[in-house]
Short mmCIF file of C-alpha atoms in Angstrom, two decimals:
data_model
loop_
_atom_site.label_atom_id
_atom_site.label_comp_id
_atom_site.label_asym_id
_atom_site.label_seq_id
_atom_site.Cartn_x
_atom_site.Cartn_y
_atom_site.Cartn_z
CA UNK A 1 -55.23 167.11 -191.46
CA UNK A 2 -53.91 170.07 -193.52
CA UNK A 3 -56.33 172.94 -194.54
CA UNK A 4 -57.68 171.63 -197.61
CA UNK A 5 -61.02 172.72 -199.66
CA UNK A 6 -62.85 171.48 -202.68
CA UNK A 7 -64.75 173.21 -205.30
CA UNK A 8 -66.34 171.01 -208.01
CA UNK A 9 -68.53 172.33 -210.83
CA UNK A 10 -70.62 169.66 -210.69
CA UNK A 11 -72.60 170.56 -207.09
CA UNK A 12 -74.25 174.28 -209.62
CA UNK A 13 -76.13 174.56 -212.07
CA UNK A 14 -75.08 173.79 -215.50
CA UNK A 15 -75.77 177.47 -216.58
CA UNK A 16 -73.29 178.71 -213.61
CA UNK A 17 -70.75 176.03 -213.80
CA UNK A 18 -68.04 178.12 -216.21
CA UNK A 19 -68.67 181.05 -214.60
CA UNK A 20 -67.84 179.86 -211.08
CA UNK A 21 -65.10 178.04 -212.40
CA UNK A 22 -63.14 180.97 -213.56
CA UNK A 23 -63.94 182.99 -210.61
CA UNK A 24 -62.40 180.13 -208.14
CA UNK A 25 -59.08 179.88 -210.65
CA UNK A 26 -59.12 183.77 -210.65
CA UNK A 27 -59.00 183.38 -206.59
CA UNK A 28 -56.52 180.73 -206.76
CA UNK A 29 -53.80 182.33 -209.00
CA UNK A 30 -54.91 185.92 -210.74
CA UNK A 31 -57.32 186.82 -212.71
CA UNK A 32 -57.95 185.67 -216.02
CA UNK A 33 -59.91 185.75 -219.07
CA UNK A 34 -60.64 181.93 -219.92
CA UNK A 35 -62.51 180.44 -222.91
CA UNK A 36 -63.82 176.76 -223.70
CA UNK A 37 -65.87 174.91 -226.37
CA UNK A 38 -67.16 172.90 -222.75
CA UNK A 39 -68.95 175.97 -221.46
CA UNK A 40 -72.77 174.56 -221.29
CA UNK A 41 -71.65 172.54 -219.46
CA UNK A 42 -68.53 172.99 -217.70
CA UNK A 43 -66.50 170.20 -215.33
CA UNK A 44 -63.68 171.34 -213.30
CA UNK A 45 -62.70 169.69 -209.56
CA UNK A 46 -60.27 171.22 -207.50
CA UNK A 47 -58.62 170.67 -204.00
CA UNK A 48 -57.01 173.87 -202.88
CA UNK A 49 -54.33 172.52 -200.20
CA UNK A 50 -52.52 175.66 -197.70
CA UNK A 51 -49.16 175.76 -196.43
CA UNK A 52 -48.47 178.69 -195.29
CA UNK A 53 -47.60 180.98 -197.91
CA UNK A 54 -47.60 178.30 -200.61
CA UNK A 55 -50.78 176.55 -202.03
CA UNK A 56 -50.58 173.51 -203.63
CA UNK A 57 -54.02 172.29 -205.68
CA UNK A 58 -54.56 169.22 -207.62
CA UNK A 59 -57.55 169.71 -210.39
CA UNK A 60 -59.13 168.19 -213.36
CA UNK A 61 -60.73 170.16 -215.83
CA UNK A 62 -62.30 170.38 -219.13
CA UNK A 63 -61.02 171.79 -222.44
CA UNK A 64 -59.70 175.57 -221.32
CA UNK A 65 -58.06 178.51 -222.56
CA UNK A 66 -56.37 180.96 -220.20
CA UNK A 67 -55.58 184.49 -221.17
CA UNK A 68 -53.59 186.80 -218.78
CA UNK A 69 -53.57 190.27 -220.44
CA UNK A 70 -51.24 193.40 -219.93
CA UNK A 71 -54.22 194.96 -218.90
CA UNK A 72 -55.08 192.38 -216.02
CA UNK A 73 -51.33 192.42 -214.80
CA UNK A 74 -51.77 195.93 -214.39
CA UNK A 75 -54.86 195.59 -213.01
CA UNK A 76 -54.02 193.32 -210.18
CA UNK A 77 -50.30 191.07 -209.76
CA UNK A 78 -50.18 188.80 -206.38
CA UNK A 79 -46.28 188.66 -207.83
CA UNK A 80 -46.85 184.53 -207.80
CA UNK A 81 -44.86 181.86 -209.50
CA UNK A 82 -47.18 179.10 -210.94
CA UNK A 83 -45.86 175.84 -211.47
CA UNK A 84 -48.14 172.90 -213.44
CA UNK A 85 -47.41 169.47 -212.97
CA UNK A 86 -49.56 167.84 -216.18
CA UNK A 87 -50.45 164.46 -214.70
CA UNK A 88 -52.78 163.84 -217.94
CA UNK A 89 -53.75 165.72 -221.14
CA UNK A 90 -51.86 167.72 -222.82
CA UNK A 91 -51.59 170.93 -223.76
CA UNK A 92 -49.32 174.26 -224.56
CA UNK A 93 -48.06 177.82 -223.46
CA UNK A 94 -47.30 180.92 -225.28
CA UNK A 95 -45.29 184.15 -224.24
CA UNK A 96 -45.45 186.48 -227.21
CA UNK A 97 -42.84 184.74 -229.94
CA UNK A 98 -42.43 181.94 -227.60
CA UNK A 99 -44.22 178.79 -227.18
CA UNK A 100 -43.85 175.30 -225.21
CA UNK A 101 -46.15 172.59 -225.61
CA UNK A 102 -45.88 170.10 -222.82
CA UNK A 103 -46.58 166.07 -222.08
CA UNK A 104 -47.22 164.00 -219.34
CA UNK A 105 -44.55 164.62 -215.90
CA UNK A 106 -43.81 168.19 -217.71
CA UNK A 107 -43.55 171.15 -215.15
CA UNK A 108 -45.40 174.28 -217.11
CA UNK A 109 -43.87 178.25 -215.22
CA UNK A 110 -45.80 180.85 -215.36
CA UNK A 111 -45.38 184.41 -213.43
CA UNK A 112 -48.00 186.56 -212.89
CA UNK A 113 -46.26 189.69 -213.83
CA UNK A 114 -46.15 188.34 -217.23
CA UNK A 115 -49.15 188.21 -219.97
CA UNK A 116 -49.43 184.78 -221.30
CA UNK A 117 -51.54 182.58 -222.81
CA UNK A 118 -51.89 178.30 -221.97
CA UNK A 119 -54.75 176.02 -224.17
CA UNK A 120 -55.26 172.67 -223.08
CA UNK A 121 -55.86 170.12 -225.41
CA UNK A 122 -59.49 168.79 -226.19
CA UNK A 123 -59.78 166.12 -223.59
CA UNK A 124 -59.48 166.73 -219.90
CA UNK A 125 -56.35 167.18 -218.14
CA UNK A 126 -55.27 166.69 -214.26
CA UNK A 127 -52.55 169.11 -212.99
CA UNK A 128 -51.49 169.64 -209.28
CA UNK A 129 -50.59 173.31 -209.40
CA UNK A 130 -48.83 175.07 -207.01
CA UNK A 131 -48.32 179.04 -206.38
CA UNK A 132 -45.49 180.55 -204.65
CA UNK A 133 -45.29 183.80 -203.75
CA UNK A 134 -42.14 185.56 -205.62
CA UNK A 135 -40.26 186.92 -202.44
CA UNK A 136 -40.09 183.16 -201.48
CA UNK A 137 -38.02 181.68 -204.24
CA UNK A 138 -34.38 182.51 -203.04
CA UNK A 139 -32.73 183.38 -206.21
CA UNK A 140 -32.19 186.85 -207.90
CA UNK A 141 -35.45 188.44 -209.45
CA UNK A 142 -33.94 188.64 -212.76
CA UNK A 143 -32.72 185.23 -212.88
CA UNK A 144 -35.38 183.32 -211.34
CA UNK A 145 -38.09 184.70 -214.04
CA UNK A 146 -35.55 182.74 -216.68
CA UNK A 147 -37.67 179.72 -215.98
CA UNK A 148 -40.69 180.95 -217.42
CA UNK A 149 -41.26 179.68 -220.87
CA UNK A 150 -38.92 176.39 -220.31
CA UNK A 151 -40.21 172.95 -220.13
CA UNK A 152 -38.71 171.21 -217.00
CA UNK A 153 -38.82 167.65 -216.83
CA UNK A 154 -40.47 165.82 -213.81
CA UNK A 155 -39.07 162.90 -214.46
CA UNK A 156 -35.64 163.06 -213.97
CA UNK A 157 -33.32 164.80 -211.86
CA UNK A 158 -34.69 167.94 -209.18
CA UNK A 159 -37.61 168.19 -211.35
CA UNK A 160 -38.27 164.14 -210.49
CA UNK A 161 -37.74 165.46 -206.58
CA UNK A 162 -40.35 168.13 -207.22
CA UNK A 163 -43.21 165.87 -208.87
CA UNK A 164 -42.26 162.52 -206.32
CA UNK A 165 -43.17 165.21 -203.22
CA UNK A 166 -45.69 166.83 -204.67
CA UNK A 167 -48.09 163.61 -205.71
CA UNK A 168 -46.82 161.84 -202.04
CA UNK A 169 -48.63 165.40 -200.41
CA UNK A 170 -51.45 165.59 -202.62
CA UNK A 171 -52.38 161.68 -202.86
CA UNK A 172 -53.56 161.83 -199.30
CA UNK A 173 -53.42 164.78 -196.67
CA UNK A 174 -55.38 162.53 -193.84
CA UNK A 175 -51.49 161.80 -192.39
CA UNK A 176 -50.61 165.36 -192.06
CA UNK A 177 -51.35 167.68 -188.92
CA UNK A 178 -51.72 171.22 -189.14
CA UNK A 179 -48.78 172.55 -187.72
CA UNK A 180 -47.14 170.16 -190.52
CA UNK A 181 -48.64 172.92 -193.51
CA UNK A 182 -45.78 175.41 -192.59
CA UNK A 183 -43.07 172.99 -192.96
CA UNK A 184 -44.20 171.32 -195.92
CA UNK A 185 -44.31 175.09 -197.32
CA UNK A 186 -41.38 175.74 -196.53
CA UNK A 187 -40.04 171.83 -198.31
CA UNK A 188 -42.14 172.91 -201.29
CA UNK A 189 -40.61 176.35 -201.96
CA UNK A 190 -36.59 174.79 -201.26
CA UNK A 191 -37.52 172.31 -203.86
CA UNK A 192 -39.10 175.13 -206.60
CA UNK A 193 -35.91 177.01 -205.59
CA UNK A 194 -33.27 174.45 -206.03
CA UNK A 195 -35.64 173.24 -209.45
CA UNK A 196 -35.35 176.52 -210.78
CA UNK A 197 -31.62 176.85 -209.94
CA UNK A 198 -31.00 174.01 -211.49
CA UNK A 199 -32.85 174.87 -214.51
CA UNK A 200 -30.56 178.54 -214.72
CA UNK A 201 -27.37 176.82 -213.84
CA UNK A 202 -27.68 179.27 -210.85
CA UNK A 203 -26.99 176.87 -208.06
CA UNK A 204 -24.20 179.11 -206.60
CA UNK A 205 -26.46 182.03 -206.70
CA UNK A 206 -28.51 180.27 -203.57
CA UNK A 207 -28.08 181.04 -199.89
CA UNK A 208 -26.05 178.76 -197.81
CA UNK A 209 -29.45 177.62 -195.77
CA UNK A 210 -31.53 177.01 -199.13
CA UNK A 211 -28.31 174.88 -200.99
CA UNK A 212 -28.13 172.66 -197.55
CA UNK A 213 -32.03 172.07 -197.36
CA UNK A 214 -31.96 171.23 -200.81
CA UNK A 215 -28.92 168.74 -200.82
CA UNK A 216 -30.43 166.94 -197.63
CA UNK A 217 -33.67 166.36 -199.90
CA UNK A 218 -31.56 164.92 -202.31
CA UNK A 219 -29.52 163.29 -200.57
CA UNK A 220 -32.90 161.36 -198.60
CA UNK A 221 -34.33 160.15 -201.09
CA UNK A 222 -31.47 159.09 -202.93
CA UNK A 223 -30.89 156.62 -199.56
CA UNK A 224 -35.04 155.85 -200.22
CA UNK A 225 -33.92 154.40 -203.60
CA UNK A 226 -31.26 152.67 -202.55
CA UNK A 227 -32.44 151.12 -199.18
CA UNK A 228 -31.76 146.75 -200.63
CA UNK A 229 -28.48 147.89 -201.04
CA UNK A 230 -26.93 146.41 -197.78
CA UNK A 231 -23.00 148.12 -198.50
CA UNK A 232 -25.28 151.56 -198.47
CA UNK A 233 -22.72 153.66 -196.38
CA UNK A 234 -22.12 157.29 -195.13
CA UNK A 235 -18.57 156.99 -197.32
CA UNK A 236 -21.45 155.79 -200.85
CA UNK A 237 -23.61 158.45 -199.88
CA UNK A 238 -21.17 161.01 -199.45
CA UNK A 239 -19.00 160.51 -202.52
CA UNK A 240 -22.41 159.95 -204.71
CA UNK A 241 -23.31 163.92 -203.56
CA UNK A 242 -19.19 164.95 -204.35
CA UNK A 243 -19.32 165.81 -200.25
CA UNK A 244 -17.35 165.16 -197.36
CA UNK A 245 -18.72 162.25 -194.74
CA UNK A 246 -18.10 165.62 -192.25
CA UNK A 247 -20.44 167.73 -194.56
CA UNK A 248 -22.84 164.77 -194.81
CA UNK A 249 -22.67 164.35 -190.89
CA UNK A 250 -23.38 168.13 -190.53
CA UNK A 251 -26.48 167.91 -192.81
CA UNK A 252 -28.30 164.94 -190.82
CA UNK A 253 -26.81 166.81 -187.41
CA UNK A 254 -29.10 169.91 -188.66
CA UNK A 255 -32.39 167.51 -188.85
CA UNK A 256 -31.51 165.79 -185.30
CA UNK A 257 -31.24 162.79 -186.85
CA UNK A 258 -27.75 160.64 -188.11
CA UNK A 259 -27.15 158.97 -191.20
CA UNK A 260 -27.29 155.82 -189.39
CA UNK A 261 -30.69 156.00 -187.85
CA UNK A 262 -32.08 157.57 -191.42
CA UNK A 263 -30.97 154.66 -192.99
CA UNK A 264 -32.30 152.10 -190.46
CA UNK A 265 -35.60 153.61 -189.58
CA UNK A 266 -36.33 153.95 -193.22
CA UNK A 267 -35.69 149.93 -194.02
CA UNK A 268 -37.42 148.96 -191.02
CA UNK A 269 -40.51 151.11 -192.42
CA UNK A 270 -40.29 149.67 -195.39
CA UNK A 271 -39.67 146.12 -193.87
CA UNK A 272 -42.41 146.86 -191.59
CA UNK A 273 -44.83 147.66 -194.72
CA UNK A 274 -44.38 144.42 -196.41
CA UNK A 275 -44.82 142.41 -193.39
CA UNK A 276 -48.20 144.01 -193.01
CA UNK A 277 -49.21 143.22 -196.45
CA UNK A 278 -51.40 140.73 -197.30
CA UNK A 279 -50.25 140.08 -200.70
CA UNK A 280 -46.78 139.96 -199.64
CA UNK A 281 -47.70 136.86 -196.58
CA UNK A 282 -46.27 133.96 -199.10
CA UNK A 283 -42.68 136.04 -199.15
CA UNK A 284 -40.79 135.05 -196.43
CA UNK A 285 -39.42 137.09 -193.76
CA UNK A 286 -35.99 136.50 -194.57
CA UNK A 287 -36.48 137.86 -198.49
CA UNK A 288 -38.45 140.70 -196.86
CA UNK A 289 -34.95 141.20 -194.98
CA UNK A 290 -32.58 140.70 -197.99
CA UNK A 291 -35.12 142.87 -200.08
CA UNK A 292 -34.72 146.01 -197.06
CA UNK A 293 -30.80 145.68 -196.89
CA UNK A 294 -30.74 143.37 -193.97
CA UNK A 295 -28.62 139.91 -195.13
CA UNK A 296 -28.39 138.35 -192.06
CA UNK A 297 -32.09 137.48 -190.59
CA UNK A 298 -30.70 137.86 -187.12
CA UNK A 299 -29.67 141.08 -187.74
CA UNK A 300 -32.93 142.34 -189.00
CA UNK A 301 -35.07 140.42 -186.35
CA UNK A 302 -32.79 141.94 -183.56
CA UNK A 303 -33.35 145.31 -185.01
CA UNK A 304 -36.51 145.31 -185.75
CA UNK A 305 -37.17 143.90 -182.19
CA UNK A 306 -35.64 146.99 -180.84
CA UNK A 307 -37.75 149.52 -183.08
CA UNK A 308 -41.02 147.76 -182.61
CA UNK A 309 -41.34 145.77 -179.99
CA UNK A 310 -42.13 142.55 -181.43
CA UNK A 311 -40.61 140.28 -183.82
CA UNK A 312 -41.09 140.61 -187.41
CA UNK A 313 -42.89 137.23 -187.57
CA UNK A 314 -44.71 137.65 -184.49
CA UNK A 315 -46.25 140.95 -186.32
CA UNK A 316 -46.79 139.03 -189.43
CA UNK A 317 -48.90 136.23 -187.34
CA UNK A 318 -50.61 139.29 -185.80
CA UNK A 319 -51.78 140.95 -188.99
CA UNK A 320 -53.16 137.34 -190.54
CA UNK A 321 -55.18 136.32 -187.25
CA UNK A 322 -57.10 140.17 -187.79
CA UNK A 323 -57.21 139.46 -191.30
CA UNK A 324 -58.85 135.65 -190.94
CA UNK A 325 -61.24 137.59 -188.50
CA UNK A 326 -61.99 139.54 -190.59
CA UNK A 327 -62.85 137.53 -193.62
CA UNK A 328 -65.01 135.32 -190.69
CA UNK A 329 -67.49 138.76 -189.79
CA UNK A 330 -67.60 139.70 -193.62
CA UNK A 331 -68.75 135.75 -193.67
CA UNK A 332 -71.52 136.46 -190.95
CA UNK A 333 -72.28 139.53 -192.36
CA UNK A 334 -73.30 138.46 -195.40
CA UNK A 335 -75.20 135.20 -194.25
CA UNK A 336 -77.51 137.73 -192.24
CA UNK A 337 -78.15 139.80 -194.88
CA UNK A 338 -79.15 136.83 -197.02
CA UNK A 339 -80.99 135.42 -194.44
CA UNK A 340 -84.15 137.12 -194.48
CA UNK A 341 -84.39 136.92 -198.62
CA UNK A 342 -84.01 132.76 -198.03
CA UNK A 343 -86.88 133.19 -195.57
CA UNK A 344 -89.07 134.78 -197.62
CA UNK A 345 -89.19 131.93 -200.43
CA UNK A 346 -90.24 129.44 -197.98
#
């Protein structure tokens, strides 16, 4: 489980709700002056997730205006990069002259060396937020702060790479141990890096380490989307990233894994998820095959044999005698419960 804490406005007082609520976003990023027409009664939820250095917090709030004056950046500046990921609402950002108003998937930048000023619109929105500290994102200081005040899509491209990771992370910790919060830091702020890159046209400007971790990222979950395909090749993946097979080798060599194995132990998941489905127990195992990159049945039994000890219907037969178990102490269950009741009317 990764360190993880909630704060809801809803467990205070009404009177106290606003109050605490800009206190804990003060905590969470810097302070701020924030205004709403929701203040009698204010509702804000947020899970404040650590990795390391990075904090990553999904929230959903009412109506709010944040101010961040000269006068607080002088006051106090944690010298953090805030990115917004606006899963719902809407809402806008101004810098002086500038202004960006942003939709659904949009990445909102903000630094906290700058004064700024965000308004939601009038319905609630859900964000998962994330703060990085500045001396983390391996670009230039000059350049990197060009991202502020630019819309970045999270739908396409390294911005889609960005928003996939960071609602996988956030939709359920319970997977994660610990010791995994560093790492995933450290995933988080090679993604923000290569994102902002991206964004400048500054992708030569990153370190040799940082370009690599970021290509592999890439390159992963382009094999995720294209695990049916069954011609999906270290020569595909290679030319689809303008790299060598060498370079692509070295990459994978650098994770202990090989292409090979990355490939296969990613369709056998998958494979391995369907099969356990219930919803999926009228397709049969040889479309769950075909649909995973394996043509040939044998191939994928064989396989999967290896990996798991047990053949792929042999698993399936497995998961529908618990489930028919199941459904037969729900059954019993339930004619206990109603049991008594049926007594009583006689």
């Amino acid at each position: 489980m990764l360190p993880e804490a909630v704060f809801t406005t809803q467990a205070l007082p009404a009177s106290d709700r606003f109050e605490a609520w800009t206190e804990q976003l003060g905590r969470t990023h810097a302070p701020m002056y924030l205004s709403s027409d929701r203040t009698a009664d204010y509702r804000g939820h947020q899970r404040v997730i650590g990795l390391g250095d990075v904090t990553v917090w999904p929230a959903t709030f009412d109506h709010l205006v944040f101010r961040r004056t000269p006068r607080l950046v002088r006051q106090s500046d944690p010298e953090v990069f805030h990115l917004s990921l606006l899963r719902r609402g809407d809402g806008a950002a101004s810098w002086g002259r500038e202004q960006v108003g942003y939709r659904i998937d949009d990445f909102h930048v903000n630094y906290s060396s700058r004064s700024y000023e965000i308004s939601t619109g009038p319905d609630p929105v859900t964000i998962i937020g994330v703060e990085i500290p500045r001396a983390a994102v391996d670009l230039p200081a000059g350049r990197a702060c060009g991202v502020v005040g630019q819309r970045i899509s999270g739908r396409e491209g390294m911005g889609a790479l960005l928003a996939g990771m960071l609602v996988q992370l956030t939709s359920d910790t319970s997977s994660y141990q610990a010791a995994d919060a560093e790492r995933l830091g450290r995933v988080v702020t090679d993604l923000v890096t290569a994102v902002f890159a991206h964004v400048l046209d500054a992708e030569p400007q990153l370190s040799p380490e940082t370009h690599a971790r970021a290509l592999i990222l890439r390159v992963k979950s382009f094999v995720r989307r294209h695990l049916g395909d069954p011609d999906l090749t270290p020569a595909k993946i290679a030319a689809a990233h303008h790299i060598s097979r060498s370079y692509l080798y070295r990459l994978f060599q650098g994770e202990g894994l090989t292409v090979a194995s990355y490939i296969r132990d990613q369709r056998l998941t998958s494979a391995r998820q369907d099969l356990t489905d219930p919803g999926l127990r009228q397709l049969p195992i040889h479309a769950v095959a075909a649909r995973w990159g394996y043509p040939r049945p044998g191939d994928f039994t064989r396989a999967f044999r290896t990996a798991y000890g047990i053949t792929p219907s042999e698993l399936r037969e497995q998961v529908l005698n618990r489930t028919a178990v199941d459904a037969r102490h729900i059954g019993v269950d339930a004619a206990r419960m109603t049991t008594p009741d049926a007594h009583q009317h006689h």
